[in-house]
Every structure is written in structure tokens, then in C-alpha cells.
Amino acid sequence: MEVVAVRRGAVRSVVVAGLLVLGAAGVPGLPGMSGSARAWTGPEADVAYHGRVSLSRGLLRVWVVPQNEGPAALSDATLRVRLSAELADRQELAEGCARAGLREVMCETGALPLHGRGRHIGLLLALKEPVPEVVVRIDTWWNGGASDRDLSNNQHTVLALDTGDSYAF
């Protein structure tokens, strides 16, 4: 399994994916959409995330393993990590990750094969100020245009206390 290296950089597909999602929401007749009911006719996949979160002295560690339970493979997806506390102004993010706001980071998952795992995503996020706890919300921002009937395994909310303890999801 591939571990994402830490470097300064930007996500290649987050902006493009966002435009596709926004375009699909408001433009009738786009591929994958049919009729006025806009029934989805694209592939179906079941994206899931498993991992750990820990907080210690203003540093939040997030480790995520994306996976796909199928029935279709995905060429890419975008993981979103939202925090209840503000991020420090400067961050060194893992390759394929980009800051998306004061409290938000987006990361590419890479290819998600049918019944397989994507690359491991490791983040070390500095908070603007040390806090006694932080709520971390992890979900899918974009899933390659597939439908996902089971959102329970890709939407997680984790409360991390400033103890250095690891909280699994």
C-alpha cells in the first residue's frame, strides 16, 4: 500500500471535481442525469473510510485508509476533512491534499479498485491555537461521479481530546 509523502503542493483534481459537481447540480442534460427527476444512471460504488485521529498540543494527526466496496471501481475520489477549530495559517500537507478554507482540507484518494483500498492518507495539521478538544468530520466531497447508497461508512464524526490518545473510526 502506498503512503502519501509530505510535501508542499496542491491537489490536481479538487478544483476540477468541484466544477463538475457544481455543474451537474444545475445544468440539465449532463451525462449521468436523465429527465426532470434527474435519476442517476452512472456507476455505483461504496466508498468507505477507516482510520485514526489524535490531538496533542495543537497538532492534529489524521490517518485515513479509503476503500471501495463496489460494485464499480473508481479512478479517483476526494476526501474532505473538516475541523471545529481553525487551522494555522501555514500547513505542510501531504501530496494530493489542499487546504479548502479556515477549517477544511481536501485530499485525493487515488484509484479505488473494486473491493480494494486506495493509498493511505496521513495528515499532520497544526491548529491556529491549542484547544482542549476538536471535532473532526470526515466524508466524501466528490466520488468520481458514482452513486453511493451507503453513506454510513464514509461519513464520520470524531471527537479528539488533547491527550495524544488515538481515536479510531
JSON list of C-alpha atoms in Angstrom, two decimals:
[
{"chain": "A", "resi": 1, "resn": "MET", "atom": "CA", "xyz": [0.00, 0.00, 0.00]},
{"chain": "A", "resi": 2, "resn": "GLU", "atom": "CA", "xyz": [1.19, 3.48, -0.83]},
{"chain": "A", "resi": 3, "resn": "VAL", "atom": "CA", "xyz": [1.70, 6.11, 1.86]},
{"chain": "A", "resi": 4, "resn": "VAL", "atom": "CA", "xyz": [1.30, 9.69, 0.69]},
{"chain": "A", "resi": 5, "resn": "ALA", "atom": "CA", "xyz": [4.53, 11.67, 1.17]},
{"chain": "A", "resi": 6, "resn": "VAL", "atom": "CA", "xyz": [4.54, 15.04, 2.89]},
{"chain": "A", "resi": 7, "resn": "ARG", "atom": "CA", "xyz": [5.33, 17.96, 0.60]},
{"chain": "A", "resi": 8, "resn": "ARG", "atom": "CA", "xyz": [4.07, 21.40, -0.26]},
{"chain": "A", "resi": 9, "resn": "GLY", "atom": "CA", "xyz": [1.69, 21.27, -3.17]},
{"chain": "A", "resi": 10, "resn": "ALA", "atom": "CA", "xyz": [-1.81, 21.43, -4.48]},
{"chain": "A", "resi": 11, "resn": "VAL", "atom": "CA", "xyz": [-4.44, 18.96, -5.46]},
{"chain": "A", "resi": 12, "resn": "ARG", "atom": "CA", "xyz": [-4.77, 18.42, -9.19]},
{"chain": "A", "resi": 13, "resn": "SER", "atom": "CA", "xyz": [-8.40, 17.40, -9.29]},
{"chain": "A", "resi": 14, "resn": "VAL", "atom": "CA", "xyz": [-10.15, 19.13, -6.38]},
{"chain": "A", "resi": 15, "resn": "VAL", "atom": "CA", "xyz": [-10.91, 22.28, -8.37]},
{"chain": "A", "resi": 16, "resn": "VAL", "atom": "CA", "xyz": [-11.91, 20.35, -11.50]},
{"chain": "A", "resi": 17, "resn": "ALA", "atom": "CA", "xyz": [-14.05, 17.99, -9.42]},
{"chain": "A", "resi": 18, "resn": "GLY", "atom": "CA", "xyz": [-15.76, 20.91, -7.72]},
{"chain": "A", "resi": 19, "resn": "LEU", "atom": "CA", "xyz": [-16.65, 22.45, -11.05]},
{"chain": "A", "resi": 20, "resn": "LEU", "atom": "CA", "xyz": [-18.04, 19.13, -12.24]},
{"chain": "A", "resi": 21, "resn": "VAL", "atom": "CA", "xyz": [-20.13, 18.72, -9.10]},
{"chain": "A", "resi": 22, "resn": "LEU", "atom": "CA", "xyz": [-21.43, 22.29, -9.26]},
{"chain": "A", "resi": 23, "resn": "GLY", "atom": "CA", "xyz": [-22.13, 21.94, -12.98]},
{"chain": "A", "resi": 24, "resn": "ALA", "atom": "CA", "xyz": [-24.00, 18.68, -12.51]},
{"chain": "A", "resi": 25, "resn": "ALA", "atom": "CA", "xyz": [-26.20, 20.24, -9.84]},
{"chain": "A", "resi": 26, "resn": "GLY", "atom": "CA", "xyz": [-27.51, 22.99, -12.06]},
{"chain": "A", "resi": 27, "resn": "VAL", "atom": "CA", "xyz": [-27.23, 22.02, -15.72]},
{"chain": "A", "resi": 28, "resn": "PRO", "atom": "CA", "xyz": [-29.91, 19.75, -17.18]},
{"chain": "A", "resi": 29, "resn": "GLY", "atom": "CA", "xyz": [-28.89, 17.18, -19.77]},
{"chain": "A", "resi": 30, "resn": "LEU", "atom": "CA", "xyz": [-25.46, 16.38, -18.37]},
{"chain": "A", "resi": 31, "resn": "PRO", "atom": "CA", "xyz": [-24.21, 12.80, -18.74]},
{"chain": "A", "resi": 32, "resn": "GLY", "atom": "CA", "xyz": [-25.46, 10.56, -15.96]},
{"chain": "A", "resi": 33, "resn": "MET", "atom": "CA", "xyz": [-28.63, 12.59, -15.45]},
{"chain": "A", "resi": 34, "resn": "SER", "atom": "CA", "xyz": [-31.92, 11.75, -17.11]},
{"chain": "A", "resi": 35, "resn": "GLY", "atom": "CA", "xyz": [-35.25, 13.55, -17.28]},
{"chain": "A", "resi": 36, "resn": "SER", "atom": "CA", "xyz": [-36.59, 16.17, -14.90]},
{"chain": "A", "resi": 37, "resn": "ALA", "atom": "CA", "xyz": [-36.30, 13.80, -11.92]},
{"chain": "A", "resi": 38, "resn": "ARG", "atom": "CA", "xyz": [-32.54, 13.66, -12.57]},
{"chain": "A", "resi": 39, "resn": "ALA", "atom": "CA", "xyz": [-32.27, 9.97, -11.80]},
{"chain": "A", "resi": 40, "resn": "TRP", "atom": "CA", "xyz": [-28.63, 8.93, -11.64]},
{"chain": "A", "resi": 41, "resn": "THR", "atom": "CA", "xyz": [-27.60, 6.50, -14.36]},
{"chain": "A", "resi": 42, "resn": "GLY", "atom": "CA", "xyz": [-23.84, 6.41, -13.68]},
{"chain": "A", "resi": 43, "resn": "PRO", "atom": "CA", "xyz": [-21.78, 3.74, -11.94]},
{"chain": "A", "resi": 44, "resn": "GLU", "atom": "CA", "xyz": [-22.40, 2.71, -8.33]},
{"chain": "A", "resi": 45, "resn": "ALA", "atom": "CA", "xyz": [-19.62, 2.43, -5.75]},
{"chain": "A", "resi": 46, "resn": "ASP", "atom": "CA", "xyz": [-19.46, 2.22, -1.98]},
{"chain": "A", "resi": 47, "resn": "VAL", "atom": "CA", "xyz": [-16.65, 4.44, -0.71]},
{"chain": "A", "resi": 48, "resn": "ALA", "atom": "CA", "xyz": [-15.63, 3.84, 2.91]},
{"chain": "A", "resi": 49, "resn": "TYR", "atom": "CA", "xyz": [-13.02, 5.37, 5.22]},
{"chain": "A", "resi": 50, "resn": "HIS", "atom": "CA", "xyz": [-11.25, 3.85, 8.19]},
{"chain": "A", "resi": 51, "resn": "GLY", "atom": "CA", "xyz": [-8.55, 5.46, 10.25]},
{"chain": "A", "resi": 52, "resn": "ARG", "atom": "CA", "xyz": [-7.43, 7.27, 13.37]},
{"chain": "A", "resi": 53, "resn": "VAL", "atom": "CA", "xyz": [-7.34, 10.80, 14.75]},
{"chain": "A", "resi": 54, "resn": "SER", "atom": "CA", "xyz": [-5.24, 12.16, 17.63]},
{"chain": "A", "resi": 55, "resn": "LEU", "atom": "CA", "xyz": [-4.70, 15.62, 19.11]},
{"chain": "A", "resi": 56, "resn": "SER", "atom": "CA", "xyz": [-1.69, 16.72, 21.13]},
{"chain": "A", "resi": 57, "resn": "ARG", "atom": "CA", "xyz": [-0.65, 20.31, 21.98]},
{"chain": "A", "resi": 58, "resn": "GLY", "atom": "CA", "xyz": [-2.25, 21.94, 18.94]},
{"chain": "A", "resi": 59, "resn": "LEU", "atom": "CA", "xyz": [-1.21, 19.24, 16.45]},
{"chain": "A", "resi": 60, "resn": "LEU", "atom": "CA", "xyz": [-3.90, 17.05, 14.92]},
{"chain": "A", "resi": 61, "resn": "ARG", "atom": "CA", "xyz": [-2.88, 13.77, 13.32]},
{"chain": "A", "resi": 62, "resn": "VAL", "atom": "CA", "xyz": [-5.31, 12.23, 10.84]},
{"chain": "A", "resi": 63, "resn": "TRP", "atom": "CA", "xyz": [-4.64, 8.87, 9.18]},
{"chain": "A", "resi": 64, "resn": "VAL", "atom": "CA", "xyz": [-7.20, 7.59, 6.67]},
{"chain": "A", "resi": 65, "resn": "VAL", "atom": "CA", "xyz": [-7.44, 4.47, 4.50]},
{"chain": "A", "resi": 66, "resn": "PRO", "atom": "CA", "xyz": [-10.05, 4.89, 1.75]},
{"chain": "A", "resi": 67, "resn": "GLN", "atom": "CA", "xyz": [-11.63, 1.78, 0.27]},
{"chain": "A", "resi": 68, "resn": "ASN", "atom": "CA", "xyz": [-14.30, 0.83, -2.22]},
{"chain": "A", "resi": 69, "resn": "GLU", "atom": "CA", "xyz": [-16.77, -1.98, -1.60]},
{"chain": "A", "resi": 70, "resn": "GLY", "atom": "CA", "xyz": [-18.02, -1.80, -5.20]},
{"chain": "A", "resi": 71, "resn": "PRO", "atom": "CA", "xyz": [-19.79, -2.74, -7.38]},
{"chain": "A", "resi": 72, "resn": "ALA", "atom": "CA", "xyz": [-17.71, -0.43, -9.66]},
{"chain": "A", "resi": 73, "resn": "ALA", "atom": "CA", "xyz": [-14.11, 0.72, -9.43]},
{"chain": "A", "resi": 74, "resn": "LEU", "atom": "CA", "xyz": [-13.36, 4.45, -9.16]},
{"chain": "A", "resi": 75, "resn": "SER", "atom": "CA", "xyz": [-10.45, 6.23, -10.80]},
{"chain": "A", "resi": 76, "resn": "ASP", "atom": "CA", "xyz": [-10.35, 8.84, -8.02]},
{"chain": "A", "resi": 77, "resn": "ALA", "atom": "CA", "xyz": [-12.36, 10.40, -5.21]},
{"chain": "A", "resi": 78, "resn": "THR", "atom": "CA", "xyz": [-11.89, 13.40, -2.92]},
{"chain": "A", "resi": 79, "resn": "LEU", "atom": "CA", "xyz": [-11.82, 13.05, 0.85]},
{"chain": "A", "resi": 80, "resn": "ARG", "atom": "CA", "xyz": [-12.87, 16.07, 2.93]},
{"chain": "A", "resi": 81, "resn": "VAL", "atom": "CA", "xyz": [-11.62, 16.68, 6.49]},
{"chain": "A", "resi": 82, "resn": "ARG", "atom": "CA", "xyz": [-13.44, 19.45, 8.40]},
{"chain": "A", "resi": 83, "resn": "LEU", "atom": "CA", "xyz": [-12.47, 20.67, 11.87]},
{"chain": "A", "resi": 84, "resn": "SER", "atom": "CA", "xyz": [-14.24, 22.54, 14.66]},
{"chain": "A", "resi": 85, "resn": "ALA", "atom": "CA", "xyz": [-11.06, 24.59, 15.22]},
{"chain": "A", "resi": 86, "resn": "GLU", "atom": "CA", "xyz": [-9.18, 26.84, 12.81]},
{"chain": "A", "resi": 87, "resn": "LEU", "atom": "CA", "xyz": [-6.03, 25.62, 11.11]},
{"chain": "A", "resi": 88, "resn": "ALA", "atom": "CA", "xyz": [-2.79, 27.53, 11.49]},
{"chain": "A", "resi": 89, "resn": "ASP", "atom": "CA", "xyz": [-2.03, 29.83, 8.57]},
{"chain": "A", "resi": 90, "resn": "ARG", "atom": "CA", "xyz": [0.85, 27.70, 7.28]},
{"chain": "A", "resi": 91, "resn": "GLN", "atom": "CA", "xyz": [0.48, 23.97, 6.68]},
{"chain": "A", "resi": 92, "resn": "GLU", "atom": "CA", "xyz": [2.69, 21.35, 5.06]},
{"chain": "A", "resi": 93, "resn": "LEU", "atom": "CA", "xyz": [0.17, 18.97, 3.56]},
{"chain": "A", "resi": 94, "resn": "ALA", "atom": "CA", "xyz": [0.54, 15.52, 2.10]},
{"chain": "A", "resi": 95, "resn": "GLU", "atom": "CA", "xyz": [0.83, 15.22, -1.67]},
{"chain": "A", "resi": 96, "resn": "GLY", "atom": "CA", "xyz": [-2.60, 15.34, -3.27]},
{"chain": "A", "resi": 97, "resn": "CYS", "atom": "CA", "xyz": [-4.04, 17.44, -0.44]},
{"chain": "A", "resi": 98, "resn": "ALA", "atom": "CA", "xyz": [-5.01, 21.11, -0.39]},
{"chain": "A", "resi": 99, "resn": "ARG", "atom": "CA", "xyz": [-6.45, 23.49, 2.13]},
{"chain": "A", "resi": 100, "resn": "ALA", "atom": "CA", "xyz": [-10.04, 24.41, 1.30]},
{"chain": "A", "resi": 101, "resn": "GLY", "atom": "CA", "xyz": [-10.80, 27.00, 3.98]},
{"chain": "A", "resi": 102, "resn": "LEU", "atom": "CA", "xyz": [-10.04, 28.06, 7.54]},
{"chain": "A", "resi": 103, "resn": "ARG", "atom": "CA", "xyz": [-11.04, 24.64, 8.90]},
{"chain": "A", "resi": 104, "resn": "GLU", "atom": "CA", "xyz": [-11.03, 22.32, 5.90]},
{"chain": "A", "resi": 105, "resn": "VAL", "atom": "CA", "xyz": [-8.63, 20.13, 3.90]},
{"chain": "A", "resi": 106, "resn": "MET", "atom": "CA", "xyz": [-9.34, 18.08, 0.77]},
{"chain": "A", "resi": 107, "resn": "CYS", "atom": "CA", "xyz": [-7.29, 15.08, -0.39]},
{"chain": "A", "resi": 108, "resn": "GLU", "atom": "CA", "xyz": [-7.32, 12.89, -3.47]},
{"chain": "A", "resi": 109, "resn": "THR", "atom": "CA", "xyz": [-7.74, 9.21, -2.67]},
{"chain": "A", "resi": 110, "resn": "GLY", "atom": "CA", "xyz": [-6.21, 7.96, -5.90]},
{"chain": "A", "resi": 111, "resn": "ALA", "atom": "CA", "xyz": [-7.68, 4.96, -7.66]},
{"chain": "A", "resi": 112, "resn": "LEU", "atom": "CA", "xyz": [-10.17, 2.89, -5.63]},
{"chain": "A", "resi": 113, "resn": "PRO", "atom": "CA", "xyz": [-10.33, -0.57, -7.18]},
{"chain": "A", "resi": 114, "resn": "LEU", "atom": "CA", "xyz": [-13.38, -2.79, -6.88]},
{"chain": "A", "resi": 115, "resn": "HIS", "atom": "CA", "xyz": [-13.31, -4.32, -3.36]},
{"chain": "A", "resi": 116, "resn": "GLY", "atom": "CA", "xyz": [-9.94, -2.67, -2.76]},
{"chain": "A", "resi": 117, "resn": "ARG", "atom": "CA", "xyz": [-8.14, 0.07, -0.87]},
{"chain": "A", "resi": 118, "resn": "GLY", "atom": "CA", "xyz": [-6.67, 3.35, -2.01]},
{"chain": "A", "resi": 119, "resn": "ARG", "atom": "CA", "xyz": [-3.45, 4.91, -0.79]},
{"chain": "A", "resi": 120, "resn": "HIS", "atom": "CA", "xyz": [-3.09, 5.77, 2.87]},
{"chain": "A", "resi": 121, "resn": "ILE", "atom": "CA", "xyz": [-3.50, 9.47, 3.60]},
{"chain": "A", "resi": 122, "resn": "GLY", "atom": "CA", "xyz": [-1.57, 10.92, 6.53]},
{"chain": "A", "resi": 123, "resn": "LEU", "atom": "CA", "xyz": [-2.03, 14.50, 7.70]},
{"chain": "A", "resi": 124, "resn": "LEU", "atom": "CA", "xyz": [-0.28, 16.44, 10.45]},
{"chain": "A", "resi": 125, "resn": "LEU", "atom": "CA", "xyz": [-2.37, 19.58, 10.86]},
{"chain": "A", "resi": 126, "resn": "ALA", "atom": "CA", "xyz": [-1.29, 22.50, 13.03]},
{"chain": "A", "resi": 127, "resn": "LEU", "atom": "CA", "xyz": [-4.15, 24.31, 14.71]},
{"chain": "A", "resi": 128, "resn": "LYS", "atom": "CA", "xyz": [-4.18, 28.11, 14.96]},
{"chain": "A", "resi": 129, "resn": "GLU", "atom": "CA", "xyz": [-4.41, 27.85, 18.76]},
{"chain": "A", "resi": 130, "resn": "PRO", "atom": "CA", "xyz": [-4.17, 24.88, 21.12]},
{"chain": "A", "resi": 131, "resn": "VAL", "atom": "CA", "xyz": [-7.65, 23.66, 22.11]},
{"chain": "A", "resi": 132, "resn": "PRO", "atom": "CA", "xyz": [-8.77, 21.05, 24.68]},
{"chain": "A", "resi": 133, "resn": "GLU", "atom": "CA", "xyz": [-10.73, 19.15, 22.01]},
{"chain": "A", "resi": 134, "resn": "VAL", "atom": "CA", "xyz": [-11.54, 19.21, 18.32]},
{"chain": "A", "resi": 135, "resn": "VAL", "atom": "CA", "xyz": [-14.39, 17.66, 16.35]},
{"chain": "A", "resi": 136, "resn": "VAL", "atom": "CA", "xyz": [-13.16, 16.09, 13.10]},
{"chain": "A", "resi": 137, "resn": "ARG", "atom": "CA", "xyz": [-15.65, 15.38, 10.32]},
{"chain": "A", "resi": 138, "resn": "ILE", "atom": "CA", "xyz": [-14.53, 13.07, 7.54]},
{"chain": "A", "resi": 139, "resn": "ASP", "atom": "CA", "xyz": [-16.56, 12.49, 4.39]},
{"chain": "A", "resi": 140, "resn": "THR", "atom": "CA", "xyz": [-16.52, 12.25, 0.61]},
{"chain": "A", "resi": 141, "resn": "TRP", "atom": "CA", "xyz": [-16.63, 15.56, -1.21]},
{"chain": "A", "resi": 142, "resn": "TRP", "atom": "CA", "xyz": [-16.50, 14.00, -4.70]},
{"chain": "A", "resi": 143, "resn": "ASN", "atom": "CA", "xyz": [-16.63, 10.32, -5.64]},
{"chain": "A", "resi": 144, "resn": "GLY", "atom": "CA", "xyz": [-15.75, 10.27, -9.30]},
{"chain": "A", "resi": 145, "resn": "GLY", "atom": "CA", "xyz": [-19.35, 10.67, -10.41]},
{"chain": "A", "resi": 146, "resn": "ALA", "atom": "CA", "xyz": [-20.62, 7.42, -8.89]},
{"chain": "A", "resi": 147, "resn": "SER", "atom": "CA", "xyz": [-23.69, 6.93, -6.75]},
{"chain": "A", "resi": 148, "resn": "ASP", "atom": "CA", "xyz": [-23.21, 5.67, -3.19]},
{"chain": "A", "resi": 149, "resn": "ARG", "atom": "CA", "xyz": [-26.23, 4.18, -1.42]},
{"chain": "A", "resi": 150, "resn": "ASP", "atom": "CA", "xyz": [-24.45, 3.60, 1.91]},
{"chain": "A", "resi": 151, "resn": "LEU", "atom": "CA", "xyz": [-23.13, 6.87, 3.33]},
{"chain": "A", "resi": 152, "resn": "SER", "atom": "CA", "xyz": [-22.76, 5.45, 6.85]},
{"chain": "A", "resi": 153, "resn": "ASN", "atom": "CA", "xyz": [-19.24, 4.15, 6.13]},
{"chain": "A", "resi": 154, "resn": "ASN", "atom": "CA", "xyz": [-17.87, 7.32, 4.54]},
{"chain": "A", "resi": 155, "resn": "GLN", "atom": "CA", "xyz": [-19.26, 9.98, 6.89]},
{"chain": "A", "resi": 156, "resn": "HIS", "atom": "CA", "xyz": [-17.57, 10.04, 10.28]},
{"chain": "A", "resi": 157, "resn": "THR", "atom": "CA", "xyz": [-17.53, 12.49, 13.18]},
{"chain": "A", "resi": 158, "resn": "VAL", "atom": "CA", "xyz": [-14.78, 12.01, 15.76]},
{"chain": "A", "resi": 159, "resn": "LEU", "atom": "CA", "xyz": [-14.20, 13.97, 18.98]},
{"chain": "A", "resi": 160, "resn": "ALA", "atom": "CA", "xyz": [-10.46, 14.10, 19.72]},
{"chain": "A", "resi": 161, "resn": "LEU", "atom": "CA", "xyz": [-9.36, 15.26, 23.16]},
{"chain": "A", "resi": 162, "resn": "ASP", "atom": "CA", "xyz": [-5.96, 16.92, 23.65]},
{"chain": "A", "resi": 163, "resn": "THR", "atom": "CA", "xyz": [-4.48, 13.86, 25.31]},
{"chain": "A", "resi": 164, "resn": "GLY", "atom": "CA", "xyz": [-2.44, 12.36, 22.48]},
{"chain": "A", "resi": 165, "resn": "ASP", "atom": "CA", "xyz": [-4.77, 9.34, 22.52]},
{"chain": "A", "resi": 166, "resn": "SER", "atom": "CA", "xyz": [-5.76, 7.83, 19.19]},
{"chain": "A", "resi": 167, "resn": "TYR", "atom": "CA", "xyz": [-9.48, 7.67, 18.28]},
{"chain": "A", "resi": 168, "resn": "ALA", "atom": "CA", "xyz": [-10.46, 5.14, 15.61]},
{"chain": "A", "resi": 169, "resn": "PHE", "atom": "CA", "xyz": [-13.29, 5.41, 13.10]}
]
